[in-house]
Coordinates of C-alpha atoms and ligand atoms in Angstrom, one line a residue:
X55 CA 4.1 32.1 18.0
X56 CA 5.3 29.0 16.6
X57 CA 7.5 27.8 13.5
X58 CA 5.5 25.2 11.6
X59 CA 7.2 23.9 8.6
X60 CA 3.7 22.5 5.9
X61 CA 4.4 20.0 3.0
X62 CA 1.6 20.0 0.3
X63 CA 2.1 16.7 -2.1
X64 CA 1.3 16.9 -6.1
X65 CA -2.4 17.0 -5.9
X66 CA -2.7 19.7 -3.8
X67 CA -1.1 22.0 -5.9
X68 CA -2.3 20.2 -9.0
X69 CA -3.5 23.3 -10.6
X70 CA -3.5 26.8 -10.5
X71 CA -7.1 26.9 -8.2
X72 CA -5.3 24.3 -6.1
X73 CA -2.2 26.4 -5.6
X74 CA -4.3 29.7 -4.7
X75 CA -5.9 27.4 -1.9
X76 CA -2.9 26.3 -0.3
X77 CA -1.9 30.3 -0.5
X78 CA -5.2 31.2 1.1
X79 CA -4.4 28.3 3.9
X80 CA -0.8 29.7 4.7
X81 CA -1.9 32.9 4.7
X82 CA -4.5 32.2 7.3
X83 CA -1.7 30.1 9.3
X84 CA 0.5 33.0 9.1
X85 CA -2.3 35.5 10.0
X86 CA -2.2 33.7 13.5
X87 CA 1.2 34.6 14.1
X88 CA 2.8 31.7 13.0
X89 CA 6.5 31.5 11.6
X90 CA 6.3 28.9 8.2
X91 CA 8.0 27.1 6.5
X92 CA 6.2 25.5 2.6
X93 CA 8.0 22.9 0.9
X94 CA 5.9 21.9 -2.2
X95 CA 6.0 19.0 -4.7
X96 CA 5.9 18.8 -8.5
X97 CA 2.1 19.4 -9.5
X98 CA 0.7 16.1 -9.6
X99 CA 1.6 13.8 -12.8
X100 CA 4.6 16.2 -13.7
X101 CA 7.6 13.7 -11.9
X102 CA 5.9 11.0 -14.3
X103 CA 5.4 13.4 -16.8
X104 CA 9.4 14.3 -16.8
X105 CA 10.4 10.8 -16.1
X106 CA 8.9 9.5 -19.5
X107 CA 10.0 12.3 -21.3
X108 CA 13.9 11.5 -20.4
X109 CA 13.0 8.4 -21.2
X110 CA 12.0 9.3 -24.6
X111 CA 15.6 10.4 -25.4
X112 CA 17.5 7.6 -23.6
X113 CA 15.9 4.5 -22.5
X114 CA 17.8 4.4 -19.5
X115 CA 18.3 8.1 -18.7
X116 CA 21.8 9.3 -17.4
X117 CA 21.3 9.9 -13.3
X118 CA 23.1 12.9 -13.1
X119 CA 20.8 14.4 -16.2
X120 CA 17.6 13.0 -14.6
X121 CA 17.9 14.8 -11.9
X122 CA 18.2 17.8 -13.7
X123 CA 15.4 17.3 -15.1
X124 CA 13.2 15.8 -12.5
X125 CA 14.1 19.0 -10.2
X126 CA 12.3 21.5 -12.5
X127 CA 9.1 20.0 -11.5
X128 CA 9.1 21.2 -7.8
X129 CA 11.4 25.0 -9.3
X130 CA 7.7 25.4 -10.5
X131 CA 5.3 25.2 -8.0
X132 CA 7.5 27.3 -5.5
X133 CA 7.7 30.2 -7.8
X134 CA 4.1 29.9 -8.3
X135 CA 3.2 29.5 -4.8
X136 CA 5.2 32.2 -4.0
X137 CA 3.2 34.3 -6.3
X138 CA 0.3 33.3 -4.8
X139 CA 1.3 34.3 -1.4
X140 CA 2.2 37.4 -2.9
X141 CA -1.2 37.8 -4.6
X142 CA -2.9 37.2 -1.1
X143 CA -0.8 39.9 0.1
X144 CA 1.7 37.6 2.0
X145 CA 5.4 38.2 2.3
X146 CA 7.1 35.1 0.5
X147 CA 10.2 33.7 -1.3
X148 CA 11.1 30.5 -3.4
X149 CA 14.3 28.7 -2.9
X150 CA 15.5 25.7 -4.9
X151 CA 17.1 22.9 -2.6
X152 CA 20.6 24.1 -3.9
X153 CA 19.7 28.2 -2.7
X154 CA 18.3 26.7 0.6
X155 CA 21.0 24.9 0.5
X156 CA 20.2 21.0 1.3
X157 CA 23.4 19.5 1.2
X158 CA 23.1 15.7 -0.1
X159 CA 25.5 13.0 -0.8
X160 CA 25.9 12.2 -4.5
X161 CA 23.8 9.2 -5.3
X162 CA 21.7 10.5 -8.1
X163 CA 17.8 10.1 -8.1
X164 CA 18.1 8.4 -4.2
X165 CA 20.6 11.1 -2.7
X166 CA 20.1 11.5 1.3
X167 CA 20.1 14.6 3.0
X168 CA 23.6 15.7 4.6
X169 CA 23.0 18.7 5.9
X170 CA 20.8 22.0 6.0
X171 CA 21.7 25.5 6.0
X172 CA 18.7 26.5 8.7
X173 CA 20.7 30.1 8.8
X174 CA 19.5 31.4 5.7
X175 CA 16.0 29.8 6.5
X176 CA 15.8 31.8 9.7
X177 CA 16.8 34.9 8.1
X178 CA 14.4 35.2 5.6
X179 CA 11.8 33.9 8.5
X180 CA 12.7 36.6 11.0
X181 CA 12.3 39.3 7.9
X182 CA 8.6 37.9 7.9
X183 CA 8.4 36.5 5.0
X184 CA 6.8 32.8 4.7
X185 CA 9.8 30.7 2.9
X186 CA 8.7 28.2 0.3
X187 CA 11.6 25.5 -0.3
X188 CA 11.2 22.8 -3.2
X189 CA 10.9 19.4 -1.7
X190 CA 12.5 16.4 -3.0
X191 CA 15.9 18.3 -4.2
X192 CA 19.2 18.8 -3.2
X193 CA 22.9 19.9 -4.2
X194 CA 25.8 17.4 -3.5
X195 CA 29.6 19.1 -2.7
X196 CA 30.3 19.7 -5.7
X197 CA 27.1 21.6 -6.6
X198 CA 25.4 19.0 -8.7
X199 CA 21.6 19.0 -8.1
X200 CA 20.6 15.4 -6.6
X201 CA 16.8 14.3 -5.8
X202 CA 15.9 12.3 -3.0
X203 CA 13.9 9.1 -4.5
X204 CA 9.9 8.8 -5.5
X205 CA 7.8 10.8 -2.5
X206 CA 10.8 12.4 -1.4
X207 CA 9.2 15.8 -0.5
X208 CA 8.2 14.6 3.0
X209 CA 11.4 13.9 3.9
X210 CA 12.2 17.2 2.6
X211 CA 10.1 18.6 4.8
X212 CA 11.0 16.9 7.9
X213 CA 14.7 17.4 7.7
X214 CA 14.0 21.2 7.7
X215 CA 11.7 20.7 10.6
X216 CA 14.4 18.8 12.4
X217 CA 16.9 21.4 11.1
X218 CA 15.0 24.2 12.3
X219 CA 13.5 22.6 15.3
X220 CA 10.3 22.9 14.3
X221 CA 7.3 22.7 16.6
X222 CA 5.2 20.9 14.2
X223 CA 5.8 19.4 10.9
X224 CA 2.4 19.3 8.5
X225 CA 1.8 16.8 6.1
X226 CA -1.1 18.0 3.6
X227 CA -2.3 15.3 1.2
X228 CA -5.3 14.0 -0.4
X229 CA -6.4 11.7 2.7
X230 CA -7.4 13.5 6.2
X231 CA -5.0 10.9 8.0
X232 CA -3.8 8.1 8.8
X233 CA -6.8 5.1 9.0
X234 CA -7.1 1.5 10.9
X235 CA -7.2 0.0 7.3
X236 CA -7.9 1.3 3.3
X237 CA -11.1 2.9 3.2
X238 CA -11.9 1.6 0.4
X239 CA -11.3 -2.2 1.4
X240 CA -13.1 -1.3 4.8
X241 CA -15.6 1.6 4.9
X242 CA -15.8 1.3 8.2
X243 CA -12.0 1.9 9.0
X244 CA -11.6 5.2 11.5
X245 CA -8.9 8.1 11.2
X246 CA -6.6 7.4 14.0
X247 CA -6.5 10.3 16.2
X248 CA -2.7 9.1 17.2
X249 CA -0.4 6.4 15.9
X250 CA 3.6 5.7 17.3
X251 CA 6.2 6.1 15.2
X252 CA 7.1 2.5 15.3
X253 CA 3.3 1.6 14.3
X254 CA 3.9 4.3 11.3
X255 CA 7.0 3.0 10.1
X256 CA 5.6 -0.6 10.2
X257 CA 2.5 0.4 8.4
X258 CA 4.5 2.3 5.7
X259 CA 6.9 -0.5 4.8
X260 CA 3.8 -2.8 4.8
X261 CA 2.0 -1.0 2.2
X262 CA 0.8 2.1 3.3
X263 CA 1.3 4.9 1.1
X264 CA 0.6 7.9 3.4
X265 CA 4.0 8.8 4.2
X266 CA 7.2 8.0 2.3
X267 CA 9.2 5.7 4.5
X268 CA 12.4 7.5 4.7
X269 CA 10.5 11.0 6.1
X270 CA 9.0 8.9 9.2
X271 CA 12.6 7.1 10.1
X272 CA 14.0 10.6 9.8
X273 CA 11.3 12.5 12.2
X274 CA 11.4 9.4 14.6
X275 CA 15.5 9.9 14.5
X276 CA 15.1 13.4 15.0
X277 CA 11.9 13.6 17.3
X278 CA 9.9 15.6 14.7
X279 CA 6.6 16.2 15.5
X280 CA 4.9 15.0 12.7
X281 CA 0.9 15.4 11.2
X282 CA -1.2 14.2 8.5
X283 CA -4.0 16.1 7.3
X284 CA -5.8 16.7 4.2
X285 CA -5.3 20.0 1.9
X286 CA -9.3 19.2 1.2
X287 CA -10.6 20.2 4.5
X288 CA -10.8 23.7 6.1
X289 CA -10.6 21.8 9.7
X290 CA -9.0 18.9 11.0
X291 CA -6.8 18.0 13.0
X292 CA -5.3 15.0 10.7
X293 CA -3.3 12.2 13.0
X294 CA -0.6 13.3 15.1
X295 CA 3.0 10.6 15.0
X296 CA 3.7 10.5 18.3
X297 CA 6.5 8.7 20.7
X298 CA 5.1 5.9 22.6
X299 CA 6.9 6.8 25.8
X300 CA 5.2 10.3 25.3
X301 CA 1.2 8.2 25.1
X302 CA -0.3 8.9 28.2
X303 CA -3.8 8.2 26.7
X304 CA -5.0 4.1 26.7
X305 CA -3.8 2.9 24.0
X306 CA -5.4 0.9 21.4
X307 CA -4.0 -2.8 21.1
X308 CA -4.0 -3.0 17.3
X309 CA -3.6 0.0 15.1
X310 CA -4.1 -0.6 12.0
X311 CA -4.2 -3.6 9.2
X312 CA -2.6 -3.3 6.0
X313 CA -1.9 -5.1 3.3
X314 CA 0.3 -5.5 -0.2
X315 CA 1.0 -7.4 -3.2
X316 CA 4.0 -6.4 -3.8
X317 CA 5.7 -9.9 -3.1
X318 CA 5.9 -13.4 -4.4
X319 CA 6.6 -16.5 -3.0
X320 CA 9.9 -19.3 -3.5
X321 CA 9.7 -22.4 -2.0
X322 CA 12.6 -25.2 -2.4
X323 CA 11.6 -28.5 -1.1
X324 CA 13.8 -31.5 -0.2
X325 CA 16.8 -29.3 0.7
X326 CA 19.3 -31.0 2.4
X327 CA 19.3 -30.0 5.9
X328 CA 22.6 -29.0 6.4
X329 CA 25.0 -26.5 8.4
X330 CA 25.3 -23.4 5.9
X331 CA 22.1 -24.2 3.5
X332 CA 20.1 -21.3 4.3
X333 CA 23.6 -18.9 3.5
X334 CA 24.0 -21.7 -0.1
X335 CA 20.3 -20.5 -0.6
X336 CA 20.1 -16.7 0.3
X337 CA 24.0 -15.7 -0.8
X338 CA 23.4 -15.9 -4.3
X339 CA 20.2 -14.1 -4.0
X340 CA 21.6 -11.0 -2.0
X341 CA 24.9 -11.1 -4.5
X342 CA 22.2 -10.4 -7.0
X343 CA 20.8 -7.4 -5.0
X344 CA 17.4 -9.0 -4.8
X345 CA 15.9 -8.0 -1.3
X346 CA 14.5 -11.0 0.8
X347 CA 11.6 -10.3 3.2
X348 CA 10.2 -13.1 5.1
X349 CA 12.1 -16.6 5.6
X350 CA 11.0 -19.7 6.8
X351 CA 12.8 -22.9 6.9
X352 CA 11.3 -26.0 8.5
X353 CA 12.2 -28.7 10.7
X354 CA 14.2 -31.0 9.2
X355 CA 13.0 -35.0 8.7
X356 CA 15.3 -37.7 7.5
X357 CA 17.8 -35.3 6.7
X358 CA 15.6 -33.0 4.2
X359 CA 14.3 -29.8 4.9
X360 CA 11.7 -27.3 3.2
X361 CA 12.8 -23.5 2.4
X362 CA 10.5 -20.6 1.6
X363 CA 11.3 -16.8 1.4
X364 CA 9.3 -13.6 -0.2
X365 CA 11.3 -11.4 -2.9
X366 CA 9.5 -8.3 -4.7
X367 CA 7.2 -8.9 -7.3
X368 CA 9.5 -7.1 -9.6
X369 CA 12.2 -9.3 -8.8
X370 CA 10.2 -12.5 -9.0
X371 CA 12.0 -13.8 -12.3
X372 CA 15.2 -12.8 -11.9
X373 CA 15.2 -15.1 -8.3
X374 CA 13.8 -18.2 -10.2
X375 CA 16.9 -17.4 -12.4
X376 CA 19.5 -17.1 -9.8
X377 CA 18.0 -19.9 -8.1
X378 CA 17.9 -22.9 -10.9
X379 CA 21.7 -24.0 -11.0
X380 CA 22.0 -23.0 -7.1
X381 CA 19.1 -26.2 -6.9
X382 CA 21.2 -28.1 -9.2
X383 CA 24.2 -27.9 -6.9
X384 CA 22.8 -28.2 -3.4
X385 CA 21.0 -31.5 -4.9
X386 CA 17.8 -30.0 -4.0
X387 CA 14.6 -31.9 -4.7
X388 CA 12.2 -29.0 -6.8
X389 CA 11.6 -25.3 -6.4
X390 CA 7.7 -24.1 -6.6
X391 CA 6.6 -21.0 -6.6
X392 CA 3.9 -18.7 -7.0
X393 CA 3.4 -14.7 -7.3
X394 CA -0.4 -14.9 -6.3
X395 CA 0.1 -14.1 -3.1
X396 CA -0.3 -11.1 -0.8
X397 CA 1.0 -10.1 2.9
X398 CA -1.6 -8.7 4.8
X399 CA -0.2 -7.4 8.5
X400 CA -1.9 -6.6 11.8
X401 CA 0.5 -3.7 13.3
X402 CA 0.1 -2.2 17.3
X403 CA 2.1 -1.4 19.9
X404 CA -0.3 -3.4 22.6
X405 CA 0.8 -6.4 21.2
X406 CA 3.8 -5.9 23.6
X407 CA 1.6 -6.4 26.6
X408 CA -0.9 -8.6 25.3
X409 CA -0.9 -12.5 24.8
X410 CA -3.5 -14.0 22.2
X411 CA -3.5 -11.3 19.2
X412 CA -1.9 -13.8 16.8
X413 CA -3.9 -17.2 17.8
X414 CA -7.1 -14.4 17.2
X415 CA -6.2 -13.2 14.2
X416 CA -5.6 -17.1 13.0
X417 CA -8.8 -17.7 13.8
X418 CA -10.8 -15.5 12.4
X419 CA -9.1 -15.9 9.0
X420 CA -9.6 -19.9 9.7
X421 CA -13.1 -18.9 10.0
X422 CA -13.6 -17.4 6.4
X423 CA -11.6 -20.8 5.2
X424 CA -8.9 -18.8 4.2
X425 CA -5.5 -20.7 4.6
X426 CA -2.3 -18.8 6.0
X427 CA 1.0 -20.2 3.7
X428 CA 3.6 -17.8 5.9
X429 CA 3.9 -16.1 9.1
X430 CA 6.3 -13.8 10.4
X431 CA 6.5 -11.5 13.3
X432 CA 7.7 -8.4 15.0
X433 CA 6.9 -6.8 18.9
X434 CA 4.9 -5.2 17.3
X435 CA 2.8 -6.6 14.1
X436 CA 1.9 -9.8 12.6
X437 CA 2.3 -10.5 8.9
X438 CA 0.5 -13.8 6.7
X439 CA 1.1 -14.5 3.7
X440 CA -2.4 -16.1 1.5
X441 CA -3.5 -16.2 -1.8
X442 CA -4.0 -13.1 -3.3
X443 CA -7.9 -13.5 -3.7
X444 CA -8.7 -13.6 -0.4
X445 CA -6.8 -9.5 0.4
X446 CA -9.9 -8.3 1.4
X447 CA -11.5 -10.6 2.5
X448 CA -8.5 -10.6 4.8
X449 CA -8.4 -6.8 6.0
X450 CA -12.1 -7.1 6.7
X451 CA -12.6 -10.0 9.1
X452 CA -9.2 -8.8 10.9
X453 CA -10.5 -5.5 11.5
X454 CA -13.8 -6.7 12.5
X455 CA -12.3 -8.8 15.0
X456 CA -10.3 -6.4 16.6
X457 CA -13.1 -3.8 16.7
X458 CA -11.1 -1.5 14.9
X459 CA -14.2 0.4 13.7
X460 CA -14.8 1.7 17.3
X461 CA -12.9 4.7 18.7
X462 CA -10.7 3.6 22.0
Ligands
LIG739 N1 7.6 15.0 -7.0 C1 8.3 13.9 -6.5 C2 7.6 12.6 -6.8 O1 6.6 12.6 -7.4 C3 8.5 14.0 -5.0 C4 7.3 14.1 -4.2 O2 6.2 14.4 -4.7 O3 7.4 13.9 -2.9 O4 8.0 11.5 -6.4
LIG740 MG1 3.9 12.2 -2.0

């Protein structure tokens, strides 16, 4: 017998059909003598649904209200899984993130998880029943209901793994797993069987939207072992996170490629090159909480220097802003910009132990005539920046030259 703690995302308990399905999936888990654990999101749409609705009433909604609010979504789908359970003639009970009780900090719609209360879990566990928590919520000390941020129901789900020492955390969504590249930029791109943590981590801050970053630090932290699947499929056995130490298997050099256009582009030319420029440059931007990604600063000549950096699209304009009398006063030369670009990353843990995967990956996208305006890289992954046309075009010819259609 093992404890297995399942997450099922919006769509697969969009509906009423969809939410008997998952029942008739636990059921069959639990009719193999399996302990479980289901933490469930809002059906899919209803967090958007809820968010515009607050929004309705005040433009910028009070935190400690919108959380309120925004909790209902997932108080729903565990009462009504529960029902299903029920219906299918399994033991089950609903709990809200304050019964459970997932103790949070107090930071309103991004609160982070404290602690869990795995005693009452167990309890209700070792009475047989299958115990169906709402992702995404929690209570704060002073009993005020918090949420975790946007896709917070996997890391709902892993902390109670973690809490409960889980054998296995499952991930249900609408993909089957975790793939070299977007299937629908490559149709050739292959479920990875396995991928690291680091790889995962990498590929979900770099666009990836399989699991919410926080839930992946959180089961690497805690040594969760962590699946993807697809609430779709009868069988399959998804892609299992593992811990590279743990690989015994040769491993693929290159994972996975991904890509995003989330960013845009600052370049200021003719800065003075200079002891303390790059802090003259970047302090004003950090004061104004705008996140920087990649930075590059050239060489200097004849006292002049060029430096570029990457901001989030959505903080494009308000960068430009901060940066026009910071220009002024360092007696740069002129700023240019641009938010046509996209970053498109080649991510793998062989990259440790093998020489040549950048000068490759160069020249395949020299090949296609497509021209590389930033670089940046980890131990493990590659990032360029191009123009935004040329994405998949990109993804394509990298995956093709890694043979990342063909199983390892
Ligand atoms: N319902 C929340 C959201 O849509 C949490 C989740 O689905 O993980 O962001
Ligand atoms: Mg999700």
């Amino acid at each position: 017998m093992s404890l297995i703690v399942q997450k099922y995302g919006g769509t697969s308990v969009g509906s009423a059909e969809r939410i008997k399905s998952v029942a008739r999936r636990v059921a069959h888990w639990k009719a193999r003598g399996h302990q479980l654990v289901v933490v469930v999101s809002a059906m899919a749409g209803e967090t958007n649904r809820l968010i515009a609705l607050a929004k309705d009433i005040q433009p910028t909604p009070d935190p400690r209200e919108l959380d309120v609010v925004l909790s209902t979504g997932e108080q729903v789908t565990i009462a009504l899984l529960s029902m299903a359970l029920k219906d299918v003639g399994v033991e089950a009970r609903s709990y809200t993130g304050a019964q459970v009780k997932i103790l949070t900090d107090s930071a309103y719609t991004k609160a982070r998880i404290l602690s869990i209360d795995e005693q009452k879990i167990r309890g209700a566990l070792d009475q047989g029943q299958v115990v169906v928590v709402a992702g995404f919520q929690g209570v704060d000390e002073a009993g005020n209901i918090t949420t975790l941020g946007r896709g917070g129901s996997d890391t709902t789900g892993v902390a109670i793994a973690a809490a409960l020492k889980a054998d296995e955390c499952q991930i249900y969504t609408d993909v089957d797993g975790v793939y070299t590249a977007d299937p629908r930029i490559v149709p050739d791109a292959r479920r990875l069987r396995t991928i690291t943590f680091e790889e995962m981590l990498e590929l979900a801050s770099l666009g990836s939207k399989v699991l919410q970053i926080r839930s992946v630090e959180f089961a690497g932290k805690y040594r969760v072992r962590l699946r993807v699947l697809s609430s779709f499929e009868e069988e399959g056995e998804g892609t299992l996170i593992t811990f590279e130490e743990d690989e015994n298997m040769e491993q693929a050099i290159i994972s996975g490629i991904a890509s995003n256009r989330d960013e845009a582009k600052i370049t200021i030319l003719g800065v003075p090159d200079r002891p303390g420029i790059a802090y003259q440059i970047l302090g004003p931007i950090g004061d104004a909480n705008i996140d920087v990604d990649m930075i590059v600063q050239n060489v200097g000549h004849d006292g002049m220097t060029d430096f570029s950096f990457t901001v989030h699209r959505t903080d494009y304009q308000k960068a430009l802003d901060v940066l026009a009398p910071v220009r002024a006063h360092i007696k740069a030369r002129e700023i240019v910009s641009g938010d046509k670009i996209a970053k498109v990353s080649i991510v793998g843990v062989g990259m440790r132990s093998h020489a040549g995967i950048a000068s490759t990956a160069f020249r395949a996208l020299a090949e296609e005539g497509i021209n590389i305006q930033m670089i940046s890289t980890s131990e493990i992954k590659v990032s360029v920046v191009i123009d935004e046309k040329y994405t998949e075009l990109a993804v394509r010819v990298l995956h093709k030259v890694f043979n990342l259609e063909q199983a390892v």
